[in-house]
Amino acid sequence: MNKPSILVARAVFPQVLDKLAQHFTVTANQADVLWTPAQLIEKLQGQQGAFTTGSERIDAAVLAACPQLKICANMAVGFNNFDVPAMTAAGVLASNTPDVLTETTADFGFALLMATARRMTESEHYLRAGQWTKWSYDMFAGAEVHGSTLGILGMGRIGQGIARRGAHGFGMQVIYHNRSALDAATEADCKARYVSKEELLKTADHLVLVLPYSAQSHHAIGAAELALMKPTATLVNIARGGIVDDAALAQALRQKTIAAAGLDVFEGEPKLHPDLLTVPNVVLTPHIASATLATRLAMANLAADNLIGYFTQGQALTPLNTLAAATP
Ligand code: GLV
């Protein structure tokens, strides 16, 4: 029997490619060329499955141009690059990689919070530039982390992981806002209290964004929201670019209406709003919250297993949609 054909749209661990090759005729992109939407459509011709990352947009235009496509397995927990309703309508299964990255991403969220509150990169730049000539009592004095109030916007698995770290490790008071409140047992485990978005913004000493990107969450943090935050507060975004209005944030940082920000994701990344590169009170990282080798390998394996499960058993492990007739 002919093996199904799949496209692996970005470079991936060679051992994951080897595993895929046992089940599929694989077209890979180990040179890691970033394709335009038109090139992606061209590459997808004749392919029944696709292994994608956040950089490949699968929308109605792609689906219409690739009628033989049956499944797109995203190597990411976020899936704002997928138009899931359009995929469902086209009979294309969508899957993502939840759970395997939760704790690693929560670790990073906490690390970014610490680096931001304690001004780690700003002070390192100062030192590397040869500006450190003497100790002084208030040099790079930052914000307290232990015992402070941790705010979390978006209380899914990763938000809960950050809450547990803050509450149990650092004695923080945890408040959160989410589409809906958590059940009482999960709230107790996270020692977290549900509050309105306004109270969250006004009360948090450190506000971490962990909500999914959608039309509804676009610029959920803009000038008006930043104005509600404490002038001593820090803001951390490990969710998605576009949730924060980066221009408004750069202005708030410059005017010190909030103290500092830690950003792993950006509107229009890998391009950055130029003002973010010139304000000192921001820690910038290139979308690496899930980037440990073990976790990235687990994500790649789960995306591969979703393709294999679908084509061998008619079922992905972590699907995002249900199809009327999910037969490969
Ligand atoms: C990374 O941003 C992911 O969604 O997994």
Coordinates of C-alpha atoms and ligand atoms in Angstrom, one line a residue:
M1 CA 0.0 0.0 0.0
N2 CA 1.2 3.5 -0.8
K3 CA 2.3 5.5 2.2
P4 CA 0.3 8.8 2.7
S5 CA 2.3 11.9 1.7
I6 CA 3.0 14.6 4.3
L7 CA 4.8 17.9 4.3
V8 CA 6.9 18.9 7.3
A9 CA 6.9 22.6 6.8
R10 CA 9.8 23.6 9.1
A11 CA 13.1 22.0 10.2
V12 CA 12.6 19.5 12.9
F13 CA 14.6 16.9 15.0
P14 CA 16.1 14.3 12.5
Q15 CA 14.8 11.5 14.8
V16 CA 11.3 12.8 14.4
L17 CA 11.7 12.9 10.6
D18 CA 13.0 9.3 10.8
K19 CA 9.9 8.2 12.7
L20 CA 7.6 10.0 10.2
A21 CA 9.4 8.4 7.3
Q22 CA 8.4 4.9 8.7
H23 CA 4.8 5.8 8.0
F24 CA 4.8 8.5 5.3
T25 CA 6.3 9.7 2.2
V26 CA 7.9 12.8 3.7
T27 CA 8.7 16.1 2.1
A28 CA 10.9 17.9 4.6
N29 CA 12.3 21.5 4.9
Q30 CA 15.5 20.9 6.8
A31 CA 16.9 24.0 5.3
D32 CA 14.2 25.8 7.3
V33 CA 13.1 28.1 4.4
L34 CA 10.3 30.4 5.5
W35 CA 7.7 30.0 2.7
T36 CA 5.2 32.7 1.6
P37 CA 1.5 31.7 1.7
A38 CA 1.7 31.0 -2.1
Q39 CA 4.8 28.8 -1.7
L40 CA 3.1 26.9 1.2
I41 CA 0.2 26.2 -1.1
E42 CA 2.6 25.0 -3.8
K43 CA 4.4 22.8 -1.4
L44 CA 1.1 21.3 0.0
Q45 CA 0.0 20.2 -3.5
G46 CA -0.6 16.4 -3.3
Q47 CA 0.1 16.2 0.4
Q48 CA -2.5 14.6 2.6
G49 CA -1.0 15.7 5.9
A50 CA 1.1 18.7 7.2
F51 CA 3.3 19.1 10.2
T52 CA 3.2 22.8 10.9
T53 CA 4.4 25.3 13.4
G54 CA 3.0 28.7 14.3
S55 CA 4.6 30.2 11.2
E56 CA 2.3 28.4 8.7
R57 CA -1.2 29.9 8.3
I58 CA -3.8 27.4 7.4
D59 CA -6.9 29.3 6.3
A60 CA -9.8 29.0 3.9
A61 CA -7.6 30.1 0.9
V62 CA -5.0 27.3 1.7
L63 CA -7.8 24.8 2.3
A64 CA -9.5 25.6 -1.0
A65 CA -6.2 25.3 -2.9
C66 CA -5.3 22.0 -1.3
P67 CA -8.5 19.8 -1.4
Q68 CA -6.5 16.6 -0.7
L69 CA -5.3 17.8 2.7
K70 CA -6.7 15.8 5.6
I71 CA -4.8 16.8 8.7
C72 CA -2.6 19.6 9.9
A73 CA -0.6 18.8 13.1
N74 CA 0.7 22.0 14.7
M75 CA 3.9 21.7 16.8
A76 CA 2.6 24.3 19.3
V77 CA 0.0 24.5 21.9
G78 CA -1.2 27.8 20.4
F79 CA -3.1 27.5 17.2
N80 CA -4.0 31.0 16.1
N81 CA -2.3 30.2 12.8
F82 CA -5.2 27.8 12.1
D83 CA -8.7 28.8 11.1
V84 CA -10.2 25.9 12.9
P85 CA -13.9 26.5 11.8
A86 CA -12.7 26.6 8.1
M87 CA -10.7 23.4 8.7
T88 CA -13.7 21.7 10.2
A89 CA -15.9 22.9 7.3
A90 CA -13.2 21.5 4.8
G91 CA -13.0 18.2 6.7
V92 CA -9.4 18.8 7.8
L93 CA -8.4 17.6 11.2
A94 CA -6.4 20.1 13.3
S95 CA -4.2 19.2 16.3
N96 CA -1.9 20.9 18.7
T97 CA 0.6 19.9 21.4
P98 CA -0.9 20.7 24.8
D99 CA 0.4 19.4 28.2
V100 CA 3.9 18.4 27.1
L101 CA 5.1 22.0 27.4
T102 CA 3.0 23.2 30.4
E103 CA 5.6 23.1 33.2
T104 CA 8.6 24.2 31.0
T105 CA 6.6 27.2 29.8
A106 CA 5.5 28.0 33.3
D107 CA 9.2 27.9 34.4
F108 CA 10.0 30.4 31.7
G109 CA 7.1 32.7 32.6
F110 CA 8.4 32.8 36.1
A111 CA 12.0 33.3 35.0
L112 CA 10.9 36.2 32.8
L113 CA 9.0 37.7 35.7
M114 CA 12.1 37.4 37.9
A115 CA 14.4 38.9 35.3
T116 CA 12.0 41.7 34.7
A117 CA 11.3 42.6 38.3
R118 CA 15.0 42.3 39.3
R119 CA 16.2 44.2 36.2
M120 CA 18.6 41.4 35.2
T121 CA 19.2 42.2 31.6
E122 CA 19.3 45.9 32.0
S123 CA 22.0 45.6 34.7
E124 CA 23.9 43.1 32.6
H125 CA 24.0 45.5 29.7
Y126 CA 25.3 48.2 32.0
L127 CA 28.0 45.9 33.2
R128 CA 29.0 44.7 29.8
A129 CA 29.2 48.3 28.6
G130 CA 31.9 48.9 31.2
Q131 CA 29.7 51.4 33.1
W132 CA 30.0 49.6 36.5
T133 CA 32.6 51.5 38.5
K134 CA 31.2 51.3 42.0
W135 CA 28.5 49.7 44.2
S136 CA 25.7 52.0 45.3
Y137 CA 22.7 51.6 47.6
D138 CA 20.0 51.9 45.0
M139 CA 21.7 50.6 41.9
F140 CA 19.2 48.6 39.8
A141 CA 16.9 48.4 42.7
G142 CA 13.9 46.4 41.4
A143 CA 10.6 45.2 42.6
E144 CA 10.0 42.6 45.3
V145 CA 8.8 39.2 44.0
H146 CA 8.3 37.1 47.2
G147 CA 5.2 38.1 49.1
S148 CA 3.9 40.4 46.3
T149 CA 0.7 40.1 44.4
L150 CA 0.9 37.9 41.2
G151 CA -1.8 38.6 38.7
I152 CA -2.5 36.1 35.9
L153 CA -4.7 36.8 32.8
G154 CA -5.7 33.5 31.2
M155 CA -5.8 30.7 33.7
G156 CA -5.3 27.6 31.6
R157 CA -2.7 24.9 32.3
I158 CA 0.3 27.2 32.0
G159 CA -1.4 30.0 34.0
Q160 CA -2.0 27.5 36.8
G161 CA 1.6 26.3 36.7
I162 CA 2.8 29.9 37.2
A163 CA 0.2 30.4 39.9
R164 CA 1.5 27.3 41.8
R165 CA 5.1 28.5 41.5
G166 CA 4.2 31.9 42.8
A167 CA 1.9 30.8 45.6
H168 CA 3.9 27.8 46.9
G169 CA 7.4 28.9 46.1
F170 CA 7.4 32.6 46.6
G171 CA 4.5 33.2 49.1
M172 CA 2.7 35.4 46.6
Q173 CA -0.9 36.3 46.7
V174 CA -2.3 35.0 43.4
I175 CA -5.3 36.7 41.7
Y176 CA -6.5 35.8 38.2
H177 CA -9.0 36.7 35.5
N178 CA -10.2 34.2 33.0
R179 CA -13.3 33.6 30.8
S180 CA -14.6 31.5 33.6
A181 CA -13.5 30.9 37.2
L182 CA -11.7 27.6 38.0
D183 CA -13.4 24.9 40.1
A184 CA -12.8 25.3 43.8
A185 CA -10.3 22.4 44.0
T186 CA -8.0 23.9 41.3
E187 CA -8.3 27.4 42.9
A188 CA -7.2 25.9 46.2
D189 CA -4.3 24.0 44.6
C190 CA -3.1 27.2 42.9
K191 CA -4.1 29.3 46.0
A192 CA -5.6 31.7 43.5
R193 CA -8.6 34.1 43.7
Y194 CA -10.8 35.1 40.8
V195 CA -11.1 38.8 40.3
S196 CA -12.5 41.1 37.5
K197 CA -10.0 42.2 34.8
E198 CA -10.1 45.7 36.3
E199 CA -9.2 44.6 39.8
L200 CA -6.4 42.4 38.3
L201 CA -4.9 45.3 36.5
K202 CA -5.2 47.6 39.5
T203 CA -3.9 45.2 42.1
A204 CA -1.2 43.0 40.5
D205 CA 2.4 43.8 41.3
H206 CA 3.4 41.4 38.5
L207 CA 0.9 40.6 35.8
V208 CA 1.6 37.6 33.6
L209 CA -0.4 37.1 30.3
V210 CA -1.1 33.5 29.4
L211 CA -4.3 33.8 27.4
P212 CA -4.8 32.5 23.8
Y213 CA -4.8 35.0 21.0
S214 CA -8.1 35.5 19.2
A215 CA -10.0 38.5 17.7
Q216 CA -11.4 38.9 21.2
S217 CA -8.0 39.0 22.9
H218 CA -6.4 41.4 20.3
H219 CA -5.0 44.3 22.3
A220 CA -6.5 43.0 25.5
I221 CA -3.7 45.1 27.1
G222 CA -3.7 48.5 25.5
A223 CA -3.2 52.1 26.7
A224 CA -6.3 52.1 28.8
E225 CA -5.4 48.8 30.6
L226 CA -1.8 49.9 31.1
A227 CA -3.0 53.1 32.7
L228 CA -4.9 51.1 35.3
M229 CA -1.7 49.3 36.4
K230 CA 0.5 50.4 39.3
P231 CA 3.5 52.5 38.3
T232 CA 5.6 49.9 40.2
A233 CA 4.1 47.0 38.3
T234 CA 5.7 44.6 35.8
L235 CA 4.0 43.0 32.9
V236 CA 5.1 39.7 31.4
N237 CA 3.8 38.4 28.0
I238 CA 4.5 34.7 27.2
A239 CA 1.2 34.3 25.4
R240 CA 1.1 35.7 21.9
G241 CA 2.0 38.9 20.1
G242 CA -1.1 41.0 19.4
I243 CA -2.5 40.5 22.9
V244 CA -0.5 43.6 24.0
D245 CA -0.6 46.8 22.0
D246 CA 3.2 47.0 21.7
A247 CA 3.3 50.7 20.7
A248 CA 1.2 51.6 23.8
L249 CA 3.4 49.4 26.0
A250 CA 6.6 51.0 24.7
Q251 CA 5.1 54.4 25.5
A252 CA 4.1 53.3 29.0
L253 CA 7.6 51.9 29.6
R254 CA 9.2 55.1 28.4
Q255 CA 6.9 57.3 30.5
K256 CA 7.3 54.8 33.5
T257 CA 3.6 54.5 34.0
I258 CA 4.5 50.9 34.6
A259 CA 8.0 49.9 35.9
A260 CA 9.0 47.2 33.4
A261 CA 8.0 44.5 31.0
G262 CA 9.2 41.0 30.0
L263 CA 8.2 40.0 26.5
D264 CA 8.7 36.7 24.8
V265 CA 6.2 37.4 22.0
F266 CA 5.6 40.4 19.8
E267 CA 3.1 41.8 17.3
G268 CA 4.3 40.9 13.9
E269 CA 7.3 38.8 15.2
P270 CA 10.1 38.2 14.4
K271 CA 9.9 42.0 13.7
L272 CA 9.6 44.1 16.8
H273 CA 8.1 47.5 17.4
P274 CA 11.3 49.7 17.1
D275 CA 10.5 51.6 20.3
L276 CA 10.8 48.3 22.3
L277 CA 14.5 48.2 21.3
T278 CA 15.2 51.6 22.7
V279 CA 13.5 51.5 26.1
P280 CA 15.8 50.1 28.8
N281 CA 13.1 48.7 31.2
V282 CA 12.1 45.7 29.1
V283 CA 13.5 42.2 28.9
L284 CA 13.2 40.8 25.4
T285 CA 13.4 37.1 24.4
P286 CA 12.7 35.5 21.0
H287 CA 9.6 33.3 21.6
I288 CA 11.5 30.7 23.6
A289 CA 9.2 29.9 26.5
S290 CA 8.8 26.2 25.6
A291 CA 12.4 25.9 24.4
T292 CA 14.2 23.2 26.3
L293 CA 15.5 20.4 24.1
A294 CA 13.4 17.8 26.0
T295 CA 10.2 19.8 25.7
R296 CA 10.7 20.7 22.0
L297 CA 11.4 17.0 21.3
A298 CA 8.2 16.0 23.2
M299 CA 6.2 18.6 21.2
A300 CA 7.6 17.4 17.9
N301 CA 6.9 13.8 18.8
L302 CA 3.4 14.6 19.8
A303 CA 2.8 16.4 16.5
A304 CA 4.2 13.4 14.7
D305 CA 2.1 11.0 16.7
N306 CA -1.0 13.0 15.9
L307 CA -0.3 12.4 12.1
I308 CA 0.5 8.8 12.7
G309 CA -2.5 8.2 14.9
Y310 CA -4.8 9.8 12.4
F311 CA -3.5 7.9 9.4
T312 CA -3.2 4.5 11.1
Q313 CA -6.2 4.6 13.5
G314 CA -8.3 7.5 12.3
Q315 CA -7.6 9.4 15.5
A316 CA -5.2 12.1 16.6
L317 CA -4.1 12.1 20.2
T318 CA -4.8 15.8 20.8
P319 CA -7.3 17.0 18.2
L320 CA -8.7 20.5 18.1
N321 CA -11.8 19.7 16.1
T322 CA -14.2 16.9 15.5
L323 CA -15.0 16.0 11.9
A324 CA -18.3 14.6 10.6
A325 CA -16.4 11.6 9.2
A326 CA -12.9 11.5 10.5
T327 CA -11.7 8.8 8.1
P328 CA -8.2 9.2 6.6
Ligands
GLV1 C1 4.3 28.4 21.5 O1 4.1 29.6 21.5 C2 3.2 27.5 21.5 O2 2.1 27.9 21.3 O3 3.5 26.3 21.7

